[in-house]
């Protein structure tokens, strides 16, 4: 069979091929990515869409945890202050109930307890980042305001609702407890017990003072029980944070295995492609000009 | 009668034959790089011997003509493969342009969808923060713009494929006319059944170009070549060409009509025309449809989540996105309807600090849409489809390119001009010419001897 005398198309196709390989290898090394456009690896590109969205969500969940954690910690420390104020009120009440106090003494004790009541109300009106922590979801206004018509002297402006914040795809954490449950519950009314103690001290009746003091004591227990809610929320947030960290690591490594280049391999491939390309060019330069004419003298 | 005159005549025929062979060689060398040129070999035959009164003498040599060396079957295969390759090339180049719309770039849908989702999670943690509300609004606008720009990228790729259809049809018509012209010339100058030589080379070259534009089927008839499209619409019949036409169809796209005005768009395959029609009428509309479905269903789901809550002004949640009714044009037309972050329906109980409805809003991003896919899934599937189609088209083009190269090699090995061969022929014919010339000078010398016989005069 006659041999194809025209080497040019073959040589060009080979040069083209080796140039394409070289370009691809160069792009992988210079971008550090093996998938630079969807057609490089359609499945990996599609998986990366979900990976990107999930990674974005995890970042945001992690940020949510740190901001929610501060809120929860602030609420917890406010409640801790409430407990120590109440404890102080109990000791003042106990002192008032021992029957040895003058009217002036009792009056001064009553004023101190009144001061504690104001403190507790201030704690109940704690806000963090412009959000009142104990007003339920009506968190844009102070939950407790002075109201002479109320038995405790304060009225609750909040509601009974709670907010929960997403900290994972299927996980959300309740982050607040309404003041109506914490401070002005119908059965254990923290503010009410303090204001009753003030009136009892002002009346000077030892037994009334004593029972009012007991009511404050049980309020302490009640508040301590409710604080467990915030403790649990903190624990849940911390464990969720470490879970998210692991998730982020695994998503990052998934992304890396999907689209990142194995540098050693890519660099080797680049070197191979360079060598192949130079070889193809050298071969073309050597083969193309050859013809019988080069070896025949010009006829004289 | 054999004699010196016979030798002289045979010698002259030899000179002429060698001269013609040298011409053919020289023409081959001159055309060694002419596209579509088929090498020609001189057809020499020896004349019948003459027997006059028992004296037998050779009849010399006659040049019957030049024969082009071609393989028609290979030409047909090359035409078919060329059509397929240029169709795959057209698809591949169109798809590689729109691929960038789906690469992670910062304003692609994956990125803006992520940002929108994150902004909602942030709102969940600080529902009453106006900057978080504004963040959701801005991320929503970016998302809508991403839908818009992706859709407009697809539409503009579609309209450039549409332009290509019109241009290609007019190129096909020009080529059909030229081929018909050549058919006429060949019929006039070349006896039926004989090779058309360079005219045929030119015609083959034009048919080759035509097969780049659309798939064609070529048959021979008594009046020349008959060329039809792959589906049988006549383009050339002997000396007559039939122009294709274009007209705007009901979908706003250019439709291809045959010379009688019948719409043949759907039956066209292969070549640039087939590729452009495939991309314009099947591939891109498929992507647009997926994108529109996603935009429409996502906007509807998000709007209904918005309607479940109360905004920061205490009003029932209004639609977040405006989206054209019906699926068509949803991605191009989607926009954010809200004007302020305070209109986002964050609250589930009506109070300003509640974040109860944010969970519903976020769920619109993660729940399955009526299509059965989550928004992320639906978009990921679209990315996969685009990447897969682009990679298939380019792989197909490479594969056909390989087999086309094989066929061209084969064709070239039959019809191509080999300079080595021609140089060898040059030497061969040169030697033959020199030998024939020597015969003439020998006969001349012998004639002198003959004339000198019996005379003291020297001629």
PDB file of C-alpha atoms in Angstrom, chain B residues 8-108:
ATOM      1  CA  UNK B   8      11.807   8.858 -36.272  1.00  0.00           C
ATOM      2  CA  UNK B   9       8.013   8.911 -35.770  1.00  0.00           C
ATOM      3  CA  UNK B  10       8.215   6.508 -32.828  1.00  0.00           C
ATOM      4  CA  UNK B  11      11.030   8.631 -31.394  1.00  0.00           C
ATOM      5  CA  UNK B  12       8.873  11.743 -31.667  1.00  0.00           C
ATOM      6  CA  UNK B  13       5.983   9.930 -29.970  1.00  0.00           C
ATOM      7  CA  UNK B  14       8.400   8.939 -27.214  1.00  0.00           C
ATOM      8  CA  UNK B  15       9.481  12.536 -26.822  1.00  0.00           C
ATOM      9  CA  UNK B  16       5.865  13.683 -26.669  1.00  0.00           C
ATOM     10  CA  UNK B  17       4.913  10.970 -24.191  1.00  0.00           C
ATOM     11  CA  UNK B  18       7.845  11.812 -21.910  1.00  0.00           C
ATOM     12  CA  UNK B  19       7.030  15.474 -22.279  1.00  0.00           C
ATOM     13  CA  UNK B  20       3.400  14.805 -21.216  1.00  0.00           C
ATOM     14  CA  UNK B  21       4.565  12.674 -18.297  1.00  0.00           C
ATOM     15  CA  UNK B  22       6.938  15.441 -17.239  1.00  0.00           C
ATOM     16  CA  UNK B  23       4.031  17.899 -17.492  1.00  0.00           C
ATOM     17  CA  UNK B  24       1.919  15.676 -15.249  1.00  0.00           C
ATOM     18  CA  UNK B  25       4.776  15.358 -12.758  1.00  0.00           C
ATOM     19  CA  UNK B  26       5.365  19.064 -12.817  1.00  0.00           C
ATOM     20  CA  UNK B  27       1.651  19.737 -12.312  1.00  0.00           C
ATOM     21  CA  UNK B  28       1.567  17.297  -9.394  1.00  0.00           C
ATOM     22  CA  UNK B  29       4.542  18.992  -7.786  1.00  0.00           C
ATOM     23  CA  UNK B  30       3.044  22.438  -8.370  1.00  0.00           C
ATOM     24  CA  UNK B  31      -0.222  21.329  -6.721  1.00  0.00           C
ATOM     25  CA  UNK B  32       1.349  19.305  -3.938  1.00  0.00           C
ATOM     26  CA  UNK B  33      -0.126  21.709  -1.373  1.00  0.00           C
ATOM     27  CA  UNK B  34      -3.397  22.547  -3.142  1.00  0.00           C
ATOM     28  CA  UNK B  35      -6.298  21.529  -0.898  1.00  0.00           C
ATOM     29  CA  UNK B  36      -8.407  18.815  -2.452  1.00  0.00           C
ATOM     30  CA  UNK B  37      -5.958  18.188  -5.318  1.00  0.00           C
ATOM     31  CA  UNK B  38      -5.814  14.611  -6.458  1.00  0.00           C
ATOM     32  CA  UNK B  39      -2.570  13.444  -7.997  1.00  0.00           C
ATOM     33  CA  UNK B  40      -2.708  12.655 -11.706  1.00  0.00           C
ATOM     34  CA  UNK B  41      -0.869   9.917 -13.519  1.00  0.00           C
ATOM     35  CA  UNK B  42      -0.341   9.949 -17.291  1.00  0.00           C
ATOM     36  CA  UNK B  43      -2.104   7.091 -19.029  1.00  0.00           C
ATOM     37  CA  UNK B  44       0.271   5.761 -21.721  1.00  0.00           C
ATOM     38  CA  UNK B  45      -0.497   2.906 -24.036  1.00  0.00           C
ATOM     39  CA  UNK B  46       1.512   1.334 -26.785  1.00  0.00           C
ATOM     40  CA  UNK B  47       0.044   1.544 -30.283  1.00  0.00           C
ATOM     41  CA  UNK B  48      -0.790  -1.561 -32.206  1.00  0.00           C
ATOM     42  CA  UNK B  49       2.030  -3.083 -34.200  1.00  0.00           C
ATOM     43  CA  UNK B  50       1.887  -2.689 -37.930  1.00  0.00           C
ATOM     44  CA  UNK B  51       2.501  -5.602 -40.194  1.00  0.00           C
ATOM     45  CA  UNK B  52       3.212  -4.460 -43.717  1.00  0.00           C
ATOM     46  CA  UNK B  53       4.220  -7.134 -46.152  1.00  0.00           C
ATOM     47  CA  UNK B  54       5.434  -9.322 -43.356  1.00  0.00           C
ATOM     48  CA  UNK B  55       7.531  -6.607 -41.802  1.00  0.00           C
ATOM     49  CA  UNK B  56       6.364  -6.024 -38.270  1.00  0.00           C
ATOM     50  CA  UNK B  57       7.156  -2.782 -36.582  1.00  0.00           C
ATOM     51  CA  UNK B  58       6.078  -1.271 -33.246  1.00  0.00           C
ATOM     52  CA  UNK B  59       3.405   1.390 -33.295  1.00  0.00           C
ATOM     53  CA  UNK B  60       4.952   3.724 -30.765  1.00  0.00           C
ATOM     54  CA  UNK B  61       3.227   5.203 -27.768  1.00  0.00           C
ATOM     55  CA  UNK B  62       0.067   7.263 -27.269  1.00  0.00           C
ATOM     56  CA  UNK B  63      -0.863   9.446 -24.332  1.00  0.00           C
ATOM     57  CA  UNK B  64      -4.488   8.565 -23.511  1.00  0.00           C
ATOM     58  CA  UNK B  65      -4.834  11.279 -20.946  1.00  0.00           C
ATOM     59  CA  UNK B  66      -4.293  12.025 -17.299  1.00  0.00           C
ATOM     60  CA  UNK B  67      -6.025   9.946 -14.666  1.00  0.00           C
ATOM     61  CA  UNK B  68      -6.812  11.373 -11.221  1.00  0.00           C
ATOM     62  CA  UNK B  69      -6.223   8.768  -8.516  1.00  0.00           C
ATOM     63  CA  UNK B  70      -9.172   8.918  -6.149  1.00  0.00           C
ATOM     64  CA  UNK B  71     -11.219   6.645  -3.882  1.00  0.00           C
ATOM     65  CA  UNK B  72     -14.889   7.702  -3.922  1.00  0.00           C
ATOM     66  CA  UNK B  73     -15.815   5.483  -0.988  1.00  0.00           C
ATOM     67  CA  UNK B  74     -13.231   7.154   1.244  1.00  0.00           C
ATOM     68  CA  UNK B  75     -14.576  10.548   0.195  1.00  0.00           C
ATOM     69  CA  UNK B  76     -18.068   9.527   1.310  1.00  0.00           C
ATOM     70  CA  UNK B  77     -16.809   8.317   4.678  1.00  0.00           C
ATOM     71  CA  UNK B  78     -14.840  11.499   5.176  1.00  0.00           C
ATOM     72  CA  UNK B  79     -17.925  13.581   4.383  1.00  0.00           C
ATOM     73  CA  UNK B  80     -20.003  11.697   6.964  1.00  0.00           C
ATOM     74  CA  UNK B  81     -17.371  11.988   9.680  1.00  0.00           C
ATOM     75  CA  UNK B  82     -16.812  15.651   8.887  1.00  0.00           C
ATOM     76  CA  UNK B  83     -20.516  16.339   9.416  1.00  0.00           C
ATOM     77  CA  UNK B  84     -20.494  14.571  12.757  1.00  0.00           C
ATOM     78  CA  UNK B  85     -17.347  16.279  13.920  1.00  0.00           C
ATOM     79  CA  UNK B  86     -18.414  19.766  13.017  1.00  0.00           C
ATOM     80  CA  UNK B  87     -21.755  19.172  14.743  1.00  0.00           C
ATOM     81  CA  UNK B  88     -19.954  18.074  17.926  1.00  0.00           C
ATOM     82  CA  UNK B  89     -17.559  21.033  17.599  1.00  0.00           C
ATOM     83  CA  UNK B  90     -20.426  23.499  17.330  1.00  0.00           C
ATOM     84  CA  UNK B  91     -22.110  22.055  20.420  1.00  0.00           C
ATOM     85  CA  UNK B  92     -18.843  21.919  22.305  1.00  0.00           C
ATOM     86  CA  UNK B  93     -17.943  25.541  21.620  1.00  0.00           C
ATOM     87  CA  UNK B  94     -21.409  26.785  22.541  1.00  0.00           C
ATOM     88  CA  UNK B  95     -21.427  24.729  25.761  1.00  0.00           C
ATOM     89  CA  UNK B  96     -17.955  25.789  26.790  1.00  0.00           C
ATOM     90  CA  UNK B  97     -19.135  29.402  26.574  1.00  0.00           C
ATOM     91  CA  UNK B  98     -22.104  28.859  28.888  1.00  0.00           C
ATOM     92  CA  UNK B  99     -20.079  26.663  31.241  1.00  0.00           C
ATOM     93  CA  UNK B 100     -18.551  29.758  32.804  1.00  0.00           C
ATOM     94  CA  UNK B 101     -22.054  30.688  34.030  1.00  0.00           C
ATOM     95  CA  UNK B 102     -22.005  27.550  36.151  1.00  0.00           C
ATOM     96  CA  UNK B 103     -18.424  27.725  37.435  1.00  0.00           C
ATOM     97  CA  UNK B 104     -17.835  28.980  40.965  1.00  0.00           C
ATOM     98  CA  UNK B 105     -17.143  32.634  40.299  1.00  0.00           C
ATOM     99  CA  UNK B 106     -18.627  34.736  43.079  1.00  0.00           C
ATOM    100  CA  UNK B 107     -21.882  35.608  41.381  1.00  0.00           C
ATOM    101  CA  UNK B 108     -22.903  32.152  40.258  1.00  0.00           C
TER     102      UNK B 108
END
